[in-house]
mmCIF file of C-alpha atoms in Angstrom:
data_model
loop_
_atom_site.group_PDB
_atom_site.id
_atom_site.type_symbol
_atom_site.label_atom_id
_atom_site.label_comp_id
_atom_site.label_asym_id
_atom_site.label_seq_id
_atom_site.Cartn_x
_atom_site.Cartn_y
_atom_site.Cartn_z
ATOM 1 C CA MET A 1 20.278 -22.552 -87.260
ATOM 2 C CA PRO A 2 16.906 -22.912 -85.480
ATOM 3 C CA THR A 3 16.006 -26.437 -84.417
ATOM 4 C CA GLY A 4 13.002 -28.121 -82.863
ATOM 5 C CA ARG A 5 11.664 -31.481 -81.816
ATOM 6 C CA CYS A 6 8.714 -33.426 -80.556
ATOM 7 C CA HIS A 7 8.232 -34.195 -76.854
ATOM 8 C CA CYS A 8 9.917 -37.619 -76.979
ATOM 9 C CA GLY A 9 12.735 -36.574 -79.341
ATOM 10 C CA ALA A 10 11.889 -39.086 -82.079
ATOM 11 C CA CYS A 11 11.346 -36.278 -84.630
ATOM 12 C CA VAL A 12 13.852 -33.441 -84.989
ATOM 13 C CA TYR A 13 13.875 -30.647 -87.586
ATOM 14 C CA SER A 14 15.902 -27.572 -88.471
ATOM 15 C CA PHE A 15 15.663 -24.654 -90.880
ATOM 16 C CA GLU A 16 18.155 -22.235 -92.364
ATOM 17 C CA SER A 17 16.283 -18.944 -92.488
ATOM 18 C CA GLU A 18 14.309 -16.422 -90.554
ATOM 19 C CA ALA A 19 10.577 -16.935 -90.230
ATOM 20 C CA VAL A 20 8.483 -15.228 -92.899
ATOM 21 C CA ARG A 21 5.910 -14.526 -90.187
ATOM 22 C CA ALA A 22 4.760 -15.815 -86.822
ATOM 23 C CA SER A 23 1.179 -15.829 -85.620
ATOM 24 C CA VAL A 24 -1.305 -17.587 -83.371
ATOM 25 C CA CYS A 25 -4.092 -19.247 -85.350
ATOM 26 C CA HIS A 26 -7.537 -19.751 -83.812
ATOM 27 C CA CYS A 27 -9.221 -21.569 -86.721
ATOM 28 C CA SER A 28 -11.478 -24.452 -85.793
ATOM 29 C CA ASP A 29 -9.131 -26.965 -87.499
ATOM 30 C CA CYS A 30 -6.175 -25.854 -85.337
ATOM 31 C CA GLN A 31 -8.353 -25.966 -82.231
ATOM 32 C CA ARG A 32 -9.511 -29.519 -82.901
ATOM 33 C CA CYS A 33 -6.120 -30.829 -84.012
ATOM 34 C CA ALA A 34 -4.262 -29.329 -81.048
ATOM 35 C CA GLY A 35 -6.958 -29.472 -78.390
ATOM 36 C CA ALA A 36 -6.217 -25.821 -77.625
ATOM 37 C CA HIS A 37 -7.805 -22.421 -78.251
ATOM 38 C CA GLY A 38 -5.033 -21.505 -80.669
ATOM 39 C CA VAL A 39 -1.734 -22.675 -82.111
ATOM 40 C CA ALA A 40 1.356 -20.497 -82.538
ATOM 41 C CA TRP A 41 3.055 -20.936 -85.931
ATOM 42 C CA ALA A 42 6.290 -19.781 -87.556
ATOM 43 C CA ALA A 43 6.171 -19.804 -91.360
ATOM 44 C CA VAL A 44 9.495 -20.689 -92.986
ATOM 45 C CA PRO A 45 10.428 -21.231 -96.641
ATOM 46 C CA SER A 46 10.020 -24.921 -97.502
ATOM 47 C CA GLY A 47 13.453 -25.003 -99.163
ATOM 48 C CA ALA A 48 15.065 -24.004 -95.855
ATOM 49 C CA PHE A 49 13.274 -26.691 -93.790
ATOM 50 C CA ARG A 50 14.969 -30.018 -93.104
ATOM 51 C CA LEU A 51 13.788 -33.068 -91.188
ATOM 52 C CA GLU A 52 16.874 -34.229 -89.267
ATOM 53 C CA LEU A 53 15.494 -37.279 -87.492
ATOM 54 C CA GLY A 54 12.381 -39.415 -87.599
ATOM 55 C CA ALA A 55 9.454 -39.822 -89.931
ATOM 56 C CA PRO A 56 6.427 -37.867 -88.720
ATOM 57 C CA ALA A 57 2.951 -39.256 -89.253
ATOM 58 C CA VAL A 58 0.688 -37.171 -91.492
ATOM 59 C CA TYR A 59 -2.966 -36.258 -90.965
ATOM 60 C CA ARG A 60 -4.803 -34.674 -93.884
ATOM 61 C CA SER A 61 -7.243 -32.473 -91.992
ATOM 62 C CA SER A 62 -8.737 -30.788 -95.074
ATOM 63 C CA PRO A 63 -8.124 -30.781 -98.846
ATOM 64 C CA GLY A 64 -4.461 -30.003 -99.570
ATOM 65 C CA THR A 65 -3.565 -29.819 -95.876
ATOM 66 C CA GLU A 66 -0.966 -32.048 -94.263
ATOM 67 C CA ARG A 67 -0.447 -31.838 -90.493
ATOM 68 C CA HIS A 68 2.770 -33.619 -89.512
ATOM 69 C CA PHE A 69 3.087 -34.994 -85.993
ATOM 70 C CA CYS A 70 5.172 -37.494 -84.058
ATOM 71 C CA GLY A 71 3.567 -40.924 -84.295
ATOM 72 C CA ALA A 72 5.171 -41.942 -80.973
ATOM 73 C CA CYS A 73 4.215 -39.063 -78.643
ATOM 74 C CA GLY A 74 1.584 -37.209 -80.703
ATOM 75 C CA THR A 75 3.278 -33.797 -80.726
ATOM 76 C CA GLY A 76 2.083 -31.622 -83.607
ATOM 77 C CA LEU A 77 5.149 -30.398 -85.518
ATOM 78 C CA TYR A 78 4.384 -28.656 -88.790
ATOM 79 C CA TYR A 79 1.736 -27.931 -91.409
ATOM 80 C CA ILE A 80 1.956 -27.849 -95.202
ATOM 81 C CA ASN A 81 -0.692 -26.621 -97.649
ATOM 82 C CA GLU A 82 0.734 -25.633 -101.041
ATOM 83 C CA GLU A 83 -2.589 -24.127 -102.163
ATOM 84 C CA VAL A 84 -3.023 -21.798 -99.194
ATOM 85 C CA LEU A 85 0.646 -21.240 -98.248
ATOM 86 C CA PRO A 86 2.778 -22.062 -101.317
ATOM 87 C CA GLY A 87 6.449 -22.658 -100.544
ATOM 88 C CA ILE A 88 5.891 -22.494 -96.775
ATOM 89 C CA VAL A 89 6.281 -24.949 -93.915
ATOM 90 C CA ASP A 90 4.335 -23.692 -90.903
ATOM 91 C CA ILE A 91 6.119 -24.912 -87.775
ATOM 92 C CA GLN A 92 4.393 -25.101 -84.414
ATOM 93 C CA LEU A 93 6.320 -22.505 -82.398
ATOM 94 C CA ALA A 94 6.153 -24.400 -79.119
ATOM 95 C CA THR A 95 8.196 -27.249 -80.661
ATOM 96 C CA LEU A 96 11.183 -24.988 -81.321
ATOM 97 C CA ASP A 97 14.151 -25.420 -79.007
ATOM 98 C CA ASP A 98 14.006 -21.616 -78.636
ATOM 99 C CA PRO A 99 10.378 -20.563 -79.109
ATOM 100 C CA GLU A 100 11.289 -17.047 -77.915
ATOM 101 C CA ALA A 101 13.199 -16.521 -81.186
ATOM 102 C CA PHE A 102 10.008 -15.971 -83.208
ATOM 103 C CA PRO A 103 7.403 -14.109 -81.137
ATOM 104 C CA PRO A 104 3.946 -14.027 -82.733
ATOM 105 C CA GLU A 105 3.121 -10.828 -84.569
ATOM 106 C CA ALA A 106 -0.626 -11.389 -84.983
ATOM 107 C CA LEU A 107 -3.653 -13.326 -83.798
ATOM 108 C CA ILE A 108 -5.422 -14.798 -86.822
ATOM 109 C CA GLN A 109 -8.705 -16.567 -87.587
ATOM 110 C CA MET A 110 -10.274 -14.863 -84.559
ATOM 111 C CA ALA A 111 -13.739 -15.481 -86.023
ATOM 112 C CA ASP A 112 -13.379 -19.067 -84.755
ATOM 113 C CA ALA A 113 -11.841 -18.231 -81.357
ATOM 114 C CA PRO A 114 -13.872 -18.975 -78.216
ATOM 115 C CA ALA A 115 -15.184 -15.693 -76.760
ATOM 116 C CA TRP A 116 -13.176 -16.228 -73.542
ATOM 117 C CA VAL A 117 -9.893 -15.827 -75.437
ATOM 118 C CA GLU A 118 -10.509 -12.061 -75.303
ATOM 119 C CA THR A 119 -10.247 -12.058 -71.492
ATOM 120 C CA LEU A 120 -7.384 -14.518 -70.902
ATOM 121 C CA HIS A 121 -4.988 -11.669 -70.131
ATOM 122 C CA THR A 122 -7.154 -10.680 -67.125
ATOM 123 C CA LEU A 123 -6.912 -14.054 -65.345
ATOM 124 C CA PRO A 124 -4.678 -14.588 -62.287
ATOM 125 C CA LYS A 125 -1.174 -15.787 -63.174
ATOM 126 C CA PHE A 126 0.910 -18.366 -61.300
ATOM 127 C CA GLU A 127 4.553 -19.387 -61.902
ATOM 128 C CA ARG A 128 3.513 -23.020 -61.331
ATOM 129 C CA PHE A 129 0.344 -24.691 -60.070
ATOM 130 C CA PRO A 130 -1.719 -22.457 -57.736
ATOM 131 C CA GLY A 131 -1.407 -23.226 -54.057
ATOM 132 C CA GLY A 132 1.702 -25.355 -54.591
#
């Protein structure tokens, strides 16, 4: 059973299914809420999702949208919007204990992505901080 948690461990979740899909969203709401160019999500059936520990805070970023995050450490955890994604809990992939289990299959909402996202793959790569 896949599990995940926030950075401080105050909020823990699990789900009993495979992901319906996994993608990296670049919409402007995800960018602002995460402070990143995109957010990787795994969509799971809401009936399979279970909050095991904690009580995440909720931010309603747009009509019908609930972004759940840890009120202690601020980690974004999951997203619910029954109008746009009925019956789905969209989990932030990086919060999974094994984020490799659900590799993204698509980049979505690219109309909002910063232009430099297209060239990220060409940048130098370092295992840790450069020069260290």
